[in-house]
mmCIF file of N, CA, C and O in Angstrom:
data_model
loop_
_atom_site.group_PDB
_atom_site.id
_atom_site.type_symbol
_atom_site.label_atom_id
_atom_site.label_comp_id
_atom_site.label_asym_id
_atom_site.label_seq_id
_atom_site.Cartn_x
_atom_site.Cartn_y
_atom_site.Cartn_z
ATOM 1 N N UNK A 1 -24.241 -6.170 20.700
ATOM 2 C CA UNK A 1 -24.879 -4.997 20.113
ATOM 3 C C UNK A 1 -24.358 -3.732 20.790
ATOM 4 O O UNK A 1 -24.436 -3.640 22.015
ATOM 5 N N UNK A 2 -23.887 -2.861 20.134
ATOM 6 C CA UNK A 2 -23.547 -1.377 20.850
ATOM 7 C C UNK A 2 -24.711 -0.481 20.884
ATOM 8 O O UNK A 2 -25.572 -0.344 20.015
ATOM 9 N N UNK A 3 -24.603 0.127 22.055
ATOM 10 C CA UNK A 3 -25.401 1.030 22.645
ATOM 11 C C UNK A 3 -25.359 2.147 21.354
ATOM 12 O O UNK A 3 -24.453 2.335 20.542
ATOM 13 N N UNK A 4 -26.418 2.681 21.451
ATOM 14 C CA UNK A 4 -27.104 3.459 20.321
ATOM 15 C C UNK A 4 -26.142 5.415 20.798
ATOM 16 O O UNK A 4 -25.595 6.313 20.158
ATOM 17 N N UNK A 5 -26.506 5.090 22.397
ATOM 18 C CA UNK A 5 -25.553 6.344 22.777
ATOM 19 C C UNK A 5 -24.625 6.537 23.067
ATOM 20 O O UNK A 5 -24.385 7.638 23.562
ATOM 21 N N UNK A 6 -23.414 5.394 22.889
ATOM 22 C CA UNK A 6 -22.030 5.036 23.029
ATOM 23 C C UNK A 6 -21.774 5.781 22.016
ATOM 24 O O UNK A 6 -22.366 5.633 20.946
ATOM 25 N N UNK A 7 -20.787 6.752 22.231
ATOM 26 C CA UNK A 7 -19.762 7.488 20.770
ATOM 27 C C UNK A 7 -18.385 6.872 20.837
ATOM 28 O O UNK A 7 -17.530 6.581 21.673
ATOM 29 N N UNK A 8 -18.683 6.801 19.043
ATOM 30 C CA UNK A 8 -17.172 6.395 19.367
ATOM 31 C C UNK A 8 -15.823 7.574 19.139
ATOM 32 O O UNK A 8 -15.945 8.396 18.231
ATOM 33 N N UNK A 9 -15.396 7.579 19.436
ATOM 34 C CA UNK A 9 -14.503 8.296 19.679
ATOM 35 C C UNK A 9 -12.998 7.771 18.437
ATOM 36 O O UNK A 9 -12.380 6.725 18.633
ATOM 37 N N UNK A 10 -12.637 8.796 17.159
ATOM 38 C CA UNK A 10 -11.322 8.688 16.495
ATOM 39 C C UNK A 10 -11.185 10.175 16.161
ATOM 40 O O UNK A 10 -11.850 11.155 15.827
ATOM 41 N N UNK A 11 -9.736 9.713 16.488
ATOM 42 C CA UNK A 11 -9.170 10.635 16.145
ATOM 43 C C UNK A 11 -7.873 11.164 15.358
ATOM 44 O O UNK A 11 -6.716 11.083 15.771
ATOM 45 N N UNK A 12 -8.279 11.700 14.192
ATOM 46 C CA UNK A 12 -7.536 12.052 13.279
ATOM 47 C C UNK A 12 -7.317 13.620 12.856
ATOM 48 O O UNK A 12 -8.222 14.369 12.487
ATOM 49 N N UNK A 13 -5.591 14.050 13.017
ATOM 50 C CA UNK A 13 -5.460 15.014 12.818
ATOM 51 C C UNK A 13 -4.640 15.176 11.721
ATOM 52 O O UNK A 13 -3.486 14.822 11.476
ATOM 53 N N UNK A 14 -5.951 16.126 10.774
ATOM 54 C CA UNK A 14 -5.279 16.579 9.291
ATOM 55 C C UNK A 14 -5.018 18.535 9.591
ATOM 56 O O UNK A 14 -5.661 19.423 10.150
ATOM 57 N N UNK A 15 -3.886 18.452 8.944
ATOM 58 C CA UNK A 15 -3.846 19.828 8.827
ATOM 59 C C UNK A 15 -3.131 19.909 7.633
ATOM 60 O O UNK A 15 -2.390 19.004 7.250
ATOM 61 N N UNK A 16 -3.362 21.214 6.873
ATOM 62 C CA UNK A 16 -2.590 21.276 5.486
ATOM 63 C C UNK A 16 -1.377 21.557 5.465
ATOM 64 O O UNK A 16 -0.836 21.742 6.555
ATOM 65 N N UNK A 17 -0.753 21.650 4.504
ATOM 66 C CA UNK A 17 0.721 21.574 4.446
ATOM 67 C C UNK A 17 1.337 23.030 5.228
ATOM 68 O O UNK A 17 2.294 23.110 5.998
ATOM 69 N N UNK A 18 0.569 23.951 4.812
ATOM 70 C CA UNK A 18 1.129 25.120 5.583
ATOM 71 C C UNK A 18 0.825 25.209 7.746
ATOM 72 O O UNK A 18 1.411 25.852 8.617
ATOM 73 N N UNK A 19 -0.258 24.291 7.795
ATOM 74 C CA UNK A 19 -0.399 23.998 8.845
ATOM 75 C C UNK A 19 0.084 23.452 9.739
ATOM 76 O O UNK A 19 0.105 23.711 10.943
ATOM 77 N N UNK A 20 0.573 22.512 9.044
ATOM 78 C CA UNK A 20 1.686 20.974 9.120
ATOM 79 C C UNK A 20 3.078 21.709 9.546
ATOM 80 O O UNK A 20 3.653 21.607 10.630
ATOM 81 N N UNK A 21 3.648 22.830 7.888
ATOM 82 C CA UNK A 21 4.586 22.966 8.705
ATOM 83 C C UNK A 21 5.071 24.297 10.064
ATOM 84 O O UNK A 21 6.195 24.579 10.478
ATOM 85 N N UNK A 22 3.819 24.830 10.428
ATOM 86 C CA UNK A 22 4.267 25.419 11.492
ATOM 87 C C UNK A 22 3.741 25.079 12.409
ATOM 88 O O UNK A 22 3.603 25.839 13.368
ATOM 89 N N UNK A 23 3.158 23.491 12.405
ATOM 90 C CA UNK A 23 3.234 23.005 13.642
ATOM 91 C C UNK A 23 4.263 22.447 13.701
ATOM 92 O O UNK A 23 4.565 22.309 14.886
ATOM 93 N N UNK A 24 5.266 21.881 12.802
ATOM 94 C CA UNK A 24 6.364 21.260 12.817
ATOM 95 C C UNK A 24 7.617 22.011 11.999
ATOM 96 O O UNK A 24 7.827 21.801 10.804
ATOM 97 N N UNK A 25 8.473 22.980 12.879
ATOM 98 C CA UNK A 25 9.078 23.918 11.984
ATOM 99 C C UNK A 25 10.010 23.342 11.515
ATOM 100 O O UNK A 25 10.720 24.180 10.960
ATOM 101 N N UNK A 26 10.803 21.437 11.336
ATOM 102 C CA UNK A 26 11.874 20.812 10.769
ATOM 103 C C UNK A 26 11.232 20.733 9.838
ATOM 104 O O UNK A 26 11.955 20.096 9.071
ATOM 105 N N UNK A 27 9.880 21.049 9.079
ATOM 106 C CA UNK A 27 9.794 20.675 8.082
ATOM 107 C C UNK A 27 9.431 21.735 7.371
ATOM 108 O O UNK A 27 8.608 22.537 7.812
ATOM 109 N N UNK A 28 10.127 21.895 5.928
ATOM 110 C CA UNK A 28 9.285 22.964 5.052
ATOM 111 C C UNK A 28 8.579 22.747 4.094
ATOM 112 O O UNK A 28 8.783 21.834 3.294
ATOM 113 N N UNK A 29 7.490 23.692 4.029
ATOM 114 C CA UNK A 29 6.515 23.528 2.848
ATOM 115 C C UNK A 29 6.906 23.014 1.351
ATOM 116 O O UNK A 29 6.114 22.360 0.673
ATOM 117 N N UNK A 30 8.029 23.325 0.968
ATOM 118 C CA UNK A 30 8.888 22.706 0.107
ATOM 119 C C UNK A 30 9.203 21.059 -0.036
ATOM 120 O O UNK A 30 9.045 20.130 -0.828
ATOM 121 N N UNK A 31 9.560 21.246 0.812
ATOM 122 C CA UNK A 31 10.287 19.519 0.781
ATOM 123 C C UNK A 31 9.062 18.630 1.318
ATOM 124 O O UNK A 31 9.355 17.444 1.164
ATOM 125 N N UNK A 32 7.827 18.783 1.879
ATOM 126 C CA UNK A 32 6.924 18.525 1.907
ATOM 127 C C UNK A 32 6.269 18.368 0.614
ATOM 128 O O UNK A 32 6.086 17.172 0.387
ATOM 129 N N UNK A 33 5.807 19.201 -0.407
ATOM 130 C CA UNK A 33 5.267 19.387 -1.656
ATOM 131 C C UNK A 33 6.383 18.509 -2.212
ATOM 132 O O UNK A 33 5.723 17.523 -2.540
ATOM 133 N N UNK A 34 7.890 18.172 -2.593
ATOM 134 C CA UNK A 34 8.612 17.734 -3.051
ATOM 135 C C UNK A 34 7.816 15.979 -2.644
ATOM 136 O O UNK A 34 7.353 15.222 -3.498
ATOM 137 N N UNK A 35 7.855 15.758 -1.408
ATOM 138 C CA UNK A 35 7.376 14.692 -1.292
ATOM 139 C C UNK A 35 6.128 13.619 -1.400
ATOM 140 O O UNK A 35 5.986 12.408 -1.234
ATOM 141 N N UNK A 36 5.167 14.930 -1.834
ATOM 142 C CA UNK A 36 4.147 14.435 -2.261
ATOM 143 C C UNK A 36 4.314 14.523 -3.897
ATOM 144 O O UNK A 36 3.738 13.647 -4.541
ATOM 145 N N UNK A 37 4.772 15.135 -4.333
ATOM 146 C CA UNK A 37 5.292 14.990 -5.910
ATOM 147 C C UNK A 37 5.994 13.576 -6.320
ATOM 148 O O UNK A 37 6.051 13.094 -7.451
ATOM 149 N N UNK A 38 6.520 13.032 -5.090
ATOM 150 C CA UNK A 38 7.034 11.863 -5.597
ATOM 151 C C UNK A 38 6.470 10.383 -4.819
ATOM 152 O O UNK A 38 7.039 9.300 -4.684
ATOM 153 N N UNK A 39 5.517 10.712 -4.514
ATOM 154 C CA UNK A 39 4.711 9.894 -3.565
ATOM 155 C C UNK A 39 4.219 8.701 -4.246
ATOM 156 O O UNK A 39 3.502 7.973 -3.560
ATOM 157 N N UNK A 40 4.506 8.258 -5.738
ATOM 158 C CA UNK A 40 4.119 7.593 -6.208
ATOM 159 C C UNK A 40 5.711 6.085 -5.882
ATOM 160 O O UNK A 40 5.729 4.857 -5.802
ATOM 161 N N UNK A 41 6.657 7.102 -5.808
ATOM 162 C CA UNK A 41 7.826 6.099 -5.648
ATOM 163 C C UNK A 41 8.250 5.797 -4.292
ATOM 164 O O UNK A 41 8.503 4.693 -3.808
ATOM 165 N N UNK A 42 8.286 6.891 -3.779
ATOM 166 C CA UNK A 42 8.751 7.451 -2.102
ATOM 167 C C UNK A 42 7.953 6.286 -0.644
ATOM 168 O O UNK A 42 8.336 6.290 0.527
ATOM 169 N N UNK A 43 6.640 5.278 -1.316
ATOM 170 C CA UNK A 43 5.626 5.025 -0.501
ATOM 171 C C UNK A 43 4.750 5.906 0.225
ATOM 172 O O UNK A 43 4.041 5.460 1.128
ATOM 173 N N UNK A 44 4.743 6.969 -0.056
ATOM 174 C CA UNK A 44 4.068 7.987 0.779
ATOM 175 C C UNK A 44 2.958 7.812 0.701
ATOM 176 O O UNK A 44 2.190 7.661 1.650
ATOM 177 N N UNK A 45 2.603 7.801 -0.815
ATOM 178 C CA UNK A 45 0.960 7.539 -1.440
ATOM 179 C C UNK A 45 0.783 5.896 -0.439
ATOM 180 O O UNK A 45 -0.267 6.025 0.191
ATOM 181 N N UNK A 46 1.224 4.928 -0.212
ATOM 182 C CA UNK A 46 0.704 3.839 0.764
ATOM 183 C C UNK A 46 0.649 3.813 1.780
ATOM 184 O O UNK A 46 0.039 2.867 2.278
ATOM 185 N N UNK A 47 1.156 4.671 2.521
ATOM 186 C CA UNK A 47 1.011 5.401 3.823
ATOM 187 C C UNK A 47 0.048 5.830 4.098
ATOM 188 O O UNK A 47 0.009 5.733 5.325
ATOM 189 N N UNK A 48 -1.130 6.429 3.649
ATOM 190 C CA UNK A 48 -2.560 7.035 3.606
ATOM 191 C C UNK A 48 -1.988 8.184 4.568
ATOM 192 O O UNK A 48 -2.791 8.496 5.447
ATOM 193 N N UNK A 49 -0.679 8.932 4.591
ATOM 194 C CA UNK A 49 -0.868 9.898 5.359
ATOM 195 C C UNK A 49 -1.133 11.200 4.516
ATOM 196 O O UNK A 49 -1.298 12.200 5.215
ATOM 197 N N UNK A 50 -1.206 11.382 3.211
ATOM 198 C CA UNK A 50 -1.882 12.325 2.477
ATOM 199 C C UNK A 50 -3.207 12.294 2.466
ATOM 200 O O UNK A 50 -3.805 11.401 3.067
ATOM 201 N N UNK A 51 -3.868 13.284 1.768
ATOM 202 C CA UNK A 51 -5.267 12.881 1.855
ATOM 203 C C UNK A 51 -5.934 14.205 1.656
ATOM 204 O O UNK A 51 -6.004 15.205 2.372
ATOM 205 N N UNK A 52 -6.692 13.738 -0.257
ATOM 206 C CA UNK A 52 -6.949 14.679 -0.971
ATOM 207 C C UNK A 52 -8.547 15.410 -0.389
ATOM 208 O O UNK A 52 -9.363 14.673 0.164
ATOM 209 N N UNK A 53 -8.794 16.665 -0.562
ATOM 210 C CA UNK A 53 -10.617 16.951 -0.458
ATOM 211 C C UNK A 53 -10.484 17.879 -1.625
ATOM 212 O O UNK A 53 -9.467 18.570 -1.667
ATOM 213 N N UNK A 54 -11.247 17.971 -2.441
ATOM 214 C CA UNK A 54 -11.279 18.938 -3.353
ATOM 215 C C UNK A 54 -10.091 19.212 -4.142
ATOM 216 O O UNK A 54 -9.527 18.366 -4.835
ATOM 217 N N UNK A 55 -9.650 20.693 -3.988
ATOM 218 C CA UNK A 55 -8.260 20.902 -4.287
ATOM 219 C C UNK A 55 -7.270 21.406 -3.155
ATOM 220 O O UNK A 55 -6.468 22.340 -3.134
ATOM 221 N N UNK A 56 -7.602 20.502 -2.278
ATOM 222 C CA UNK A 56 -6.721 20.745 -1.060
ATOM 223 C C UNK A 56 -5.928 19.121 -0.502
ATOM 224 O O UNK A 56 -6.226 17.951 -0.742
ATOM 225 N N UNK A 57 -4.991 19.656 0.197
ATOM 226 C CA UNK A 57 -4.419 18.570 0.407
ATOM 227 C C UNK A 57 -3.743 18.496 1.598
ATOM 228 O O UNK A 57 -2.883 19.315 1.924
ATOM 229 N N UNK A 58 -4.187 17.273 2.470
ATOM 230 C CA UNK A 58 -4.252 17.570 3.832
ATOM 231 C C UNK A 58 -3.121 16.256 4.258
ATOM 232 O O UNK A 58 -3.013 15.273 3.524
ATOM 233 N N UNK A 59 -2.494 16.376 5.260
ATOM 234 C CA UNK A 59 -1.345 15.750 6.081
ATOM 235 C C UNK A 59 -1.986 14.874 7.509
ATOM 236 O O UNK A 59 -2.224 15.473 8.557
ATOM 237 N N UNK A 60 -2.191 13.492 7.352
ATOM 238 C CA UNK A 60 -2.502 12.729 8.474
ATOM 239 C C UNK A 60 -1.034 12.767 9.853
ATOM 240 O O UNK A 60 -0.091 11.978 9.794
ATOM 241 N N UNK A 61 -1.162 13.730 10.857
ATOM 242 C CA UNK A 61 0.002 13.839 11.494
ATOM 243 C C UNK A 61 0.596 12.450 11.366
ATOM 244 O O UNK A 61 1.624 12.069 10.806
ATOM 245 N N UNK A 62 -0.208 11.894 11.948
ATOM 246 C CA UNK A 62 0.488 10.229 12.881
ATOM 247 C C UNK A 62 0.509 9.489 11.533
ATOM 248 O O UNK A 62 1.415 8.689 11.763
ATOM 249 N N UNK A 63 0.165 9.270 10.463
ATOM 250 C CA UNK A 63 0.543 8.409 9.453
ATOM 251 C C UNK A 63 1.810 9.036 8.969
ATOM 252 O O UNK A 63 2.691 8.187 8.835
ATOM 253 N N UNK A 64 2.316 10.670 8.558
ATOM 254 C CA UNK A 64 3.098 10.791 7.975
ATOM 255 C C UNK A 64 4.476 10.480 8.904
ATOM 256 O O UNK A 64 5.524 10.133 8.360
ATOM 257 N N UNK A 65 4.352 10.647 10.393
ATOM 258 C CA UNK A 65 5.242 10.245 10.861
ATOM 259 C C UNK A 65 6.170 9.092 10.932
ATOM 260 O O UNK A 65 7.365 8.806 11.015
ATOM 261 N N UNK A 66 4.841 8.522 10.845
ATOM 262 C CA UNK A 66 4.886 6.949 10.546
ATOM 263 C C UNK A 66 5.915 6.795 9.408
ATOM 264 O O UNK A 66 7.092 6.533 9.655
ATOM 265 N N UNK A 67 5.617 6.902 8.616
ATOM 266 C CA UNK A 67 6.586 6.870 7.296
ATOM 267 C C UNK A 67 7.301 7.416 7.047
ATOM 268 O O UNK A 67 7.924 7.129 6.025
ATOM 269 N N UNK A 68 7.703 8.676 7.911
ATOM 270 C CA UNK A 68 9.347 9.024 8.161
ATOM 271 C C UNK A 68 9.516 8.414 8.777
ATOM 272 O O UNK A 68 10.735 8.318 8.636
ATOM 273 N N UNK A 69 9.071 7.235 10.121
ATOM 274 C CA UNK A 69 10.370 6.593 10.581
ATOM 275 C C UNK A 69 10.704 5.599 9.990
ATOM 276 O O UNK A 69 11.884 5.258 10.065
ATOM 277 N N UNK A 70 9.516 4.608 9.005
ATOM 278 C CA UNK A 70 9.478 3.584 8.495
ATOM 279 C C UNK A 70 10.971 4.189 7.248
ATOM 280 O O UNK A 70 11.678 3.209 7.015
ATOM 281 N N UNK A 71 11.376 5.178 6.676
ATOM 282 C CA UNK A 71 11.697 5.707 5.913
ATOM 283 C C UNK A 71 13.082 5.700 6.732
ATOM 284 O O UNK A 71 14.019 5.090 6.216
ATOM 285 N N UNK A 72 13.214 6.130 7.570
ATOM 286 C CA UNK A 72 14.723 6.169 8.443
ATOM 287 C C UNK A 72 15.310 4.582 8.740
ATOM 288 O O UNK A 72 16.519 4.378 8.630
ATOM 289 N N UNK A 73 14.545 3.673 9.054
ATOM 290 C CA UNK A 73 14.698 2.273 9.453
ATOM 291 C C UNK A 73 15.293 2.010 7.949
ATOM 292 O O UNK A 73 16.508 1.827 8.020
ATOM 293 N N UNK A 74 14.855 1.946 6.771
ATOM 294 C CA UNK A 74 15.731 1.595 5.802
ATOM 295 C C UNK A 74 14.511 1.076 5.017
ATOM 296 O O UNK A 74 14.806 0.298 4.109
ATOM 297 N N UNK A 75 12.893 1.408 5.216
ATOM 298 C CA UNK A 75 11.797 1.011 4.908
ATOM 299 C C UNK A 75 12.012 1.288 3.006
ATOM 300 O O UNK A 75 13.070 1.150 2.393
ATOM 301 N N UNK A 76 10.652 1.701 2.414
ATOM 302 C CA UNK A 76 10.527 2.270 1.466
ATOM 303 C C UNK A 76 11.728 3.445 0.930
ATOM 304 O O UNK A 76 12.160 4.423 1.539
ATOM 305 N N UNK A 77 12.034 2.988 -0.298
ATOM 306 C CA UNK A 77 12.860 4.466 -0.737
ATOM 307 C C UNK A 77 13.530 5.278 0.345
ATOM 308 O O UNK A 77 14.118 6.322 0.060
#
């Protein structure tokens, strides 16, 4: 049984695309949007590193990374 005052602790960092890319200036808002446009072929959409609220659309750092390297290895598309 877990303690009632144990927190758990996750952590997930979304930031939006314009957020995304000036925390990460190799990437541009462009080719970002390009890649979620094709996220249906690309694997991106199975990656869960997108991730819709409303009409916004937010970037899981560590998943999308994920799938650029899975993407460099010779992974998906």
């Amino acid at each position: 049984m877990m303690d009632q005052n144990a927190v758990q602790e996750v952590n997930f960092t979304y930031q939006t695309i314009k957020q995304f890319c000036q925390r990460n200036p190799a990437f541009t808002a462009g080719g970002i949007r390009h890649n979620i446009f094709q996220e249906d072929s690309n694997g991106l959409k199975e990656s869960g590193a997108i991730v819709r609220n409303g009409g916004r659309i937010l970037i899981h750092e560590e998943r999308f990374f994920a799938w650029i390297e899975k993407r460099s290895l010779g992974g998906d598309a």
